[in-house]
CSV table of C-alpha atoms in Angstrom, one decimal:
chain,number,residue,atom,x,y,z
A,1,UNK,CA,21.3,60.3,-41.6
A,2,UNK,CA,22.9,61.4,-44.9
A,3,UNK,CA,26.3,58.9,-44.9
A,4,UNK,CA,26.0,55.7,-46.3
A,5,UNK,CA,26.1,52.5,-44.5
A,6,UNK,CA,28.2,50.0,-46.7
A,7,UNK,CA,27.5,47.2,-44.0
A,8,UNK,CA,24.0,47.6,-42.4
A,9,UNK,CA,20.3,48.9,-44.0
A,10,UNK,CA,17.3,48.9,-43.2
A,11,UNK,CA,14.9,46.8,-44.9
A,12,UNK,CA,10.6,47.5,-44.8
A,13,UNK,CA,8.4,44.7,-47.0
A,14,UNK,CA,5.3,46.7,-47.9
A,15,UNK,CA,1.9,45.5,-48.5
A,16,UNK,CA,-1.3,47.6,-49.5
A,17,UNK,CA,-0.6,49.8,-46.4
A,18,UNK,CA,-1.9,53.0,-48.0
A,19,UNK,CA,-0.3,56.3,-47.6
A,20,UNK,CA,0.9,55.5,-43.6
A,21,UNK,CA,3.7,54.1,-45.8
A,22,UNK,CA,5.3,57.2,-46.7
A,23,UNK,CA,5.6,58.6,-43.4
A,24,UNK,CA,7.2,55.3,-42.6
A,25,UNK,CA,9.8,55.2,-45.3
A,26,UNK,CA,10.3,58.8,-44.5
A,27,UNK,CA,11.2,58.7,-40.6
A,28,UNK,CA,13.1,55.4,-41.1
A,29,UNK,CA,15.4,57.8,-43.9
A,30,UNK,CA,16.1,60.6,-41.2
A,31,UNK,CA,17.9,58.4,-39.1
A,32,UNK,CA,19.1,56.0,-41.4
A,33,UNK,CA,21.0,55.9,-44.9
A,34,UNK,CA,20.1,53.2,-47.3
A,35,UNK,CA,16.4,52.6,-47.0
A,36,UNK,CA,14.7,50.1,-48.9
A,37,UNK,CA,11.3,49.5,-49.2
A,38,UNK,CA,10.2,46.0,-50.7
A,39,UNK,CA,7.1,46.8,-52.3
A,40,UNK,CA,5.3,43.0,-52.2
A,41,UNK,CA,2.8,43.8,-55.2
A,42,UNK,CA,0.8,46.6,-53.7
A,43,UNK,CA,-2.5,47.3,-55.4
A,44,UNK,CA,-2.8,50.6,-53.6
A,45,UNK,CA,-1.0,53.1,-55.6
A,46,UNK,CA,2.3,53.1,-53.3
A,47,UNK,CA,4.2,51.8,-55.6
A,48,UNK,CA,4.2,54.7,-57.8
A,49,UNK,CA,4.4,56.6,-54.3
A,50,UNK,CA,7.3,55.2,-53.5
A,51,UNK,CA,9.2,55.7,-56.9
A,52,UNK,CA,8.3,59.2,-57.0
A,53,UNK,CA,10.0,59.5,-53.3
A,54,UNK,CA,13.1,57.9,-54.4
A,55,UNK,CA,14.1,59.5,-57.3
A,56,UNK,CA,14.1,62.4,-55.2
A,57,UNK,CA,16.6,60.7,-52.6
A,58,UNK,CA,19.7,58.5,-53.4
A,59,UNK,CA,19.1,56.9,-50.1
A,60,UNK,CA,16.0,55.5,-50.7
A,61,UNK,CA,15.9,52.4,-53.2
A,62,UNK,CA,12.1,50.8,-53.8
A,63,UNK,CA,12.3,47.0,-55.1
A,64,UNK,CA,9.0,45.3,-56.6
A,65,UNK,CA,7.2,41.7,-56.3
A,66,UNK,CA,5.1,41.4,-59.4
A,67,UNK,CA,2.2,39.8,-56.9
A,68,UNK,CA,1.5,39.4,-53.1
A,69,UNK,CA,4.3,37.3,-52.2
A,70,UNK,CA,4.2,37.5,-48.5
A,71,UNK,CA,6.3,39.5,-45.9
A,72,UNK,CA,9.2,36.2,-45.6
A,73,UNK,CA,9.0,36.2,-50.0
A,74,UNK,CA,9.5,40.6,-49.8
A,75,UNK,CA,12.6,40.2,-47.1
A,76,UNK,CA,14.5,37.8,-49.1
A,77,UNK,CA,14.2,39.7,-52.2
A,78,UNK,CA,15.2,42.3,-50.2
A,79,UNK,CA,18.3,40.2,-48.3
A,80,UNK,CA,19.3,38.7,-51.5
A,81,UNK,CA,20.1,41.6,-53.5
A,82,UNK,CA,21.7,43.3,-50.4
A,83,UNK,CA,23.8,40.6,-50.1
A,84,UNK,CA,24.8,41.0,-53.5
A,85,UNK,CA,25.8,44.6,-53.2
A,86,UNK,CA,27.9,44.0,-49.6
A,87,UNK,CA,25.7,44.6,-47.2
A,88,UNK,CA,25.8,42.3,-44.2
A,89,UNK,CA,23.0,43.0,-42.3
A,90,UNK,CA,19.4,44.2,-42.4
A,91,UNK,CA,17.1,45.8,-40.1
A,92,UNK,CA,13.4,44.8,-41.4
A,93,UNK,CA,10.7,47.3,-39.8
A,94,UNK,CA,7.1,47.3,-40.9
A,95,UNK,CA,5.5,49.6,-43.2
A,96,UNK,CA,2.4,50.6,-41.5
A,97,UNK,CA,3.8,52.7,-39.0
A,98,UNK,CA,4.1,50.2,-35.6
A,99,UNK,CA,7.8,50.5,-35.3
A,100,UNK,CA,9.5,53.6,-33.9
A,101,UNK,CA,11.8,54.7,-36.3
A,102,UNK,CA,13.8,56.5,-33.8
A,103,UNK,CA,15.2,53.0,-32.3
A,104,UNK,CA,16.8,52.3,-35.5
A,105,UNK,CA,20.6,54.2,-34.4
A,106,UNK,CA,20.4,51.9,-31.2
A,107,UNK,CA,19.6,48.7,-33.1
A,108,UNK,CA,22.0,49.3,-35.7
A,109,UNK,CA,25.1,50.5,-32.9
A,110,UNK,CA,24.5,47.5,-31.3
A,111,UNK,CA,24.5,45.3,-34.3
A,112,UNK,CA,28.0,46.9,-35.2
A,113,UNK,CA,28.8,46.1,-31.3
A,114,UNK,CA,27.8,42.6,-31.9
A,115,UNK,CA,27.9,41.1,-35.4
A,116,UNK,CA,27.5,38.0,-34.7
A,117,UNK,CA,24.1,38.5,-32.9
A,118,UNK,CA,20.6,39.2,-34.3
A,119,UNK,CA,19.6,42.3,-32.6
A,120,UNK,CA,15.3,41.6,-31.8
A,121,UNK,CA,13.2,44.2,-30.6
A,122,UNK,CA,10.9,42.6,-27.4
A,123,UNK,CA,7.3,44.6,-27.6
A,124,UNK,CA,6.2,47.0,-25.3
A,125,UNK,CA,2.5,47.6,-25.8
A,126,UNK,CA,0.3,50.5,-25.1
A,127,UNK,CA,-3.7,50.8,-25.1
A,128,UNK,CA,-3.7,50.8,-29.0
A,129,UNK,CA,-2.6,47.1,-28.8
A,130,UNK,CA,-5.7,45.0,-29.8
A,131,UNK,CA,-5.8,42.5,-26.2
A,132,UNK,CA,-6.4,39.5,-28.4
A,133,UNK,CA,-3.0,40.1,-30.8
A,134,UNK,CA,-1.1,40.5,-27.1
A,135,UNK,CA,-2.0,37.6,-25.5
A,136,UNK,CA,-2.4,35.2,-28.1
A,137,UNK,CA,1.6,35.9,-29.0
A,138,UNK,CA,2.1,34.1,-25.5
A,139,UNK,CA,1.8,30.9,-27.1
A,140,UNK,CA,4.3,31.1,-29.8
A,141,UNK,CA,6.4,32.7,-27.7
A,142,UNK,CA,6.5,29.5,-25.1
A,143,UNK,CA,6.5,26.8,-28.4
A,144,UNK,CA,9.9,29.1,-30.0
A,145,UNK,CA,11.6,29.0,-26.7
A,146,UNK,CA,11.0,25.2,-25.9
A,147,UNK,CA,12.5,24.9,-29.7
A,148,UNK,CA,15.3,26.8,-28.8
A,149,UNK,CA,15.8,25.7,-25.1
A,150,UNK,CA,15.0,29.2,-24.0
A,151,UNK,CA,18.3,30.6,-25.6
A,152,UNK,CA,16.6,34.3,-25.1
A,153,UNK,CA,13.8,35.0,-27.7
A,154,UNK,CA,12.3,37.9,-26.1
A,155,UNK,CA,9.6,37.5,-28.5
A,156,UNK,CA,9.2,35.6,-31.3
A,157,UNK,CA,6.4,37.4,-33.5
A,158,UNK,CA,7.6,41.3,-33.3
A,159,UNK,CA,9.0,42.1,-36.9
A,160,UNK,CA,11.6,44.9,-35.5
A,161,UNK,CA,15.2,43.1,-35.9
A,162,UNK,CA,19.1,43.0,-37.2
A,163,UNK,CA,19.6,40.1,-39.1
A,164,UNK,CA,22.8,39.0,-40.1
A,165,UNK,CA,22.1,38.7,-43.9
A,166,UNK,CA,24.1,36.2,-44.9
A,167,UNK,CA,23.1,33.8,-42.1
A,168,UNK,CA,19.4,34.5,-43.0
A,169,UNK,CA,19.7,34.0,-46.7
A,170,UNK,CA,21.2,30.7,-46.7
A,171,UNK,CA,18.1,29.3,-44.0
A,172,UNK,CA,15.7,30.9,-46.1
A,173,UNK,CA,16.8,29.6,-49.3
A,174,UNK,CA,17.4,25.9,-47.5
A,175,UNK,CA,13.4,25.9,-46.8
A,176,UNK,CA,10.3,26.4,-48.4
A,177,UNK,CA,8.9,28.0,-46.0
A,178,UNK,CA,9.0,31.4,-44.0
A,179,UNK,CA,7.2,33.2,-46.4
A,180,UNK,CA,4.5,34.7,-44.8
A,181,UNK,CA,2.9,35.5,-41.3
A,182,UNK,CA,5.3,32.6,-40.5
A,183,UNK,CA,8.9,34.5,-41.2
A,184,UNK,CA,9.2,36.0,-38.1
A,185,UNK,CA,9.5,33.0,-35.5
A,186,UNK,CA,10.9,30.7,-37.8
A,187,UNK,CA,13.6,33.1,-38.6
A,188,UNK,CA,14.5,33.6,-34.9
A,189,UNK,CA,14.4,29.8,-33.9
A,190,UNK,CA,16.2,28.6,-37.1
A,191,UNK,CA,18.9,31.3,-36.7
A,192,UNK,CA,19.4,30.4,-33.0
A,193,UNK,CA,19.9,27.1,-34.0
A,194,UNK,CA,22.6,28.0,-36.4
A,195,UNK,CA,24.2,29.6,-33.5
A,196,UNK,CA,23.2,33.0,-33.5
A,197,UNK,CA,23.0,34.5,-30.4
A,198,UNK,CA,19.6,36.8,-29.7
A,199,UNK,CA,19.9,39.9,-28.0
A,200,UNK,CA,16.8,41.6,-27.1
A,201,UNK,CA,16.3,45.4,-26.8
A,202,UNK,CA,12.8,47.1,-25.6
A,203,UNK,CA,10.4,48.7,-28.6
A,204,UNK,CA,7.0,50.9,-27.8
A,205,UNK,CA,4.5,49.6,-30.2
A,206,UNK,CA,1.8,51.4,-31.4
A,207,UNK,CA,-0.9,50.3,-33.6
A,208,UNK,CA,-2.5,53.2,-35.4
A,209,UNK,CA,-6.0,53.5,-36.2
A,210,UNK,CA,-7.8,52.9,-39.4
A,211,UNK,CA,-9.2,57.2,-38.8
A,212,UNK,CA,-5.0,57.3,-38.7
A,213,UNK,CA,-4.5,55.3,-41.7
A,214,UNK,CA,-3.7,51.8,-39.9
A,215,UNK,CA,-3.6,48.5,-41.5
A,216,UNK,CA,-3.9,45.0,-40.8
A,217,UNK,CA,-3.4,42.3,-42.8
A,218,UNK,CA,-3.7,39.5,-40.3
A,219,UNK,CA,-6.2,36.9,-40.7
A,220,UNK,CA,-7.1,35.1,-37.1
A,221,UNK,CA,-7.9,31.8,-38.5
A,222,UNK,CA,-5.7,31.6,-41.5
A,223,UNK,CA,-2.3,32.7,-39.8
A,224,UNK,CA,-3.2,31.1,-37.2
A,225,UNK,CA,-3.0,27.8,-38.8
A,226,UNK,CA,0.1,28.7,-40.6
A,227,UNK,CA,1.7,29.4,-37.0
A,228,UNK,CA,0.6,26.6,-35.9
A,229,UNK,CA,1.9,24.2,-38.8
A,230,UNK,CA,5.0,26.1,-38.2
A,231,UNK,CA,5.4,25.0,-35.1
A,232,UNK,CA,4.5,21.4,-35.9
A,233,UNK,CA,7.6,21.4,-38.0
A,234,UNK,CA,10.2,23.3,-35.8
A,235,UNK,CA,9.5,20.6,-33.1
A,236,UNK,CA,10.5,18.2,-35.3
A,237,UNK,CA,13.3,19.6,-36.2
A,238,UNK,CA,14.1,20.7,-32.5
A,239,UNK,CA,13.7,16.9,-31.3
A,240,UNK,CA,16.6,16.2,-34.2
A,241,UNK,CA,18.8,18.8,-33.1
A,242,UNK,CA,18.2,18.0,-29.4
A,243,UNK,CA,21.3,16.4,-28.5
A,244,UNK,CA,23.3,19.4,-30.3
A,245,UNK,CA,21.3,22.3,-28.3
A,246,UNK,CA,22.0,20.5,-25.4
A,247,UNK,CA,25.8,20.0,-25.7
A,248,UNK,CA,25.7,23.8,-26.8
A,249,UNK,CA,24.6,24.8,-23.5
A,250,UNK,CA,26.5,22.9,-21.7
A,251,UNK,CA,29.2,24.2,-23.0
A,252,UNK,CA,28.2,27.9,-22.6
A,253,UNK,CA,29.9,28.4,-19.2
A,254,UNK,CA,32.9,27.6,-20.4
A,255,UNK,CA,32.9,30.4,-23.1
């Protein structure tokens, strides 16, 4: 895609995920103009990749942490200075080479459709999905919908999504948290509760190899825990803003 988007770009935090990340950033630029990678203080020599690839191409624009941040810390740096430039929203894909780029035209037409929606892609797995990663995501998936009344997360871990940018910004910049493993499903549970509607559209996953240059920086126990003192917090705040959730659907038939 060589035009411009002055509303909508896509937005891929980056994390030591060796050189997979270049055939990432360069699918994602076929079929869509800007590109911005979020480089969240790689160790691995993609940074200097990365600048090399975008002073070559005006639609490709590579932001740095100065350390390992987190995925959540790498979006909003990313969200932030969109905002500041006009953009309203932001598809965030993964740099490692999971997410087809070829969905991005379909998430992005029917972001346009819907503005006021956050566009999430629901999983499809193939044999390359590790069984443990696909099953465990079952419980999260129950705990966000509970905190949400089952508004329509399709799933609440898969990092392939529209946001609405402004929205997102002000949530993230309202809590401490969502900064790590934890952006994902916080970010769909708080922006439901701020009334954005989820709309879910099918994704083929594929989890490439290490022989194929995949990476994985999830930790079992570690983001484990953080999921799960994420969820600790969210039901808090879902028992507060129970009476409001409620009222909101039963009010959705009259819309």
């Amino acid at each position: 895609m060589n035009t411009p988007s002055r509303t909508h770009l896509v937005v891929i935090p980056s994390y030591n995920p060796g050189p997979k990340v270049y055939d990432t950033v360069k699918a994602a630029r076929h079929y869509w103009n800007p590109v911005w990678v979020v480089v969240d203080g790689s160790t691995d020599g993609t940074w200097e990749g990365l600048l090399k690839l975008s002073a070559e191409d005006s639609g490709l624009v590579v932001l740095g942490m100065p350390a390992n941040r987190g995925k959540g810390a790498a979006v909003l740096r990313g969200l932030l200075t969109a905002r500041r430039k006009g953009f309203t929203h932001a598809l965030v894909m993964d740099s490692d080479g999971q997410h087809p780029a070829d969905r991005i035209p379909e998430f992005m037409a029917r972001s346009q459709e819907e503005p006021d929606a956050m566009i999430l892609g629901t999983p499809v797995f193939d044999d390359s999905a590790p069984p443990l990663r696909v099953k465990g995501r079952r419980i999260s998936n129950w705990w966000a919908n509970l905190e949400t009344l089952w508004t329509g997360i399709g799933d609440s871990l898969f990092g392939f999504r529209v946001y609405p940018i402004q929205a997102l910004c002000v949530i993230m910049q309202d809590h401490p948290w969502m900064r790590r493993f934890d952006f994902d499903p916080e970010a769909a549970v708080r922006l439901c509760w701020a009334g954005i509607r989820p709309v879910n559209l099918p994704v083929p996953v594929y989890y490439p190899k290490p022989e194929e240059g995949g990476t994985s920086h999830f930790h079992y126990g570690r983001d484990n825990v953080l999921l799960t003192w994420m969820h600790i917090r969210l039901v808090f705040g879902f028992l507060a803003r129970l009476p409001i959730l409620v009222a909101r659907i039963i009010r959705r038939p009259e819309l």
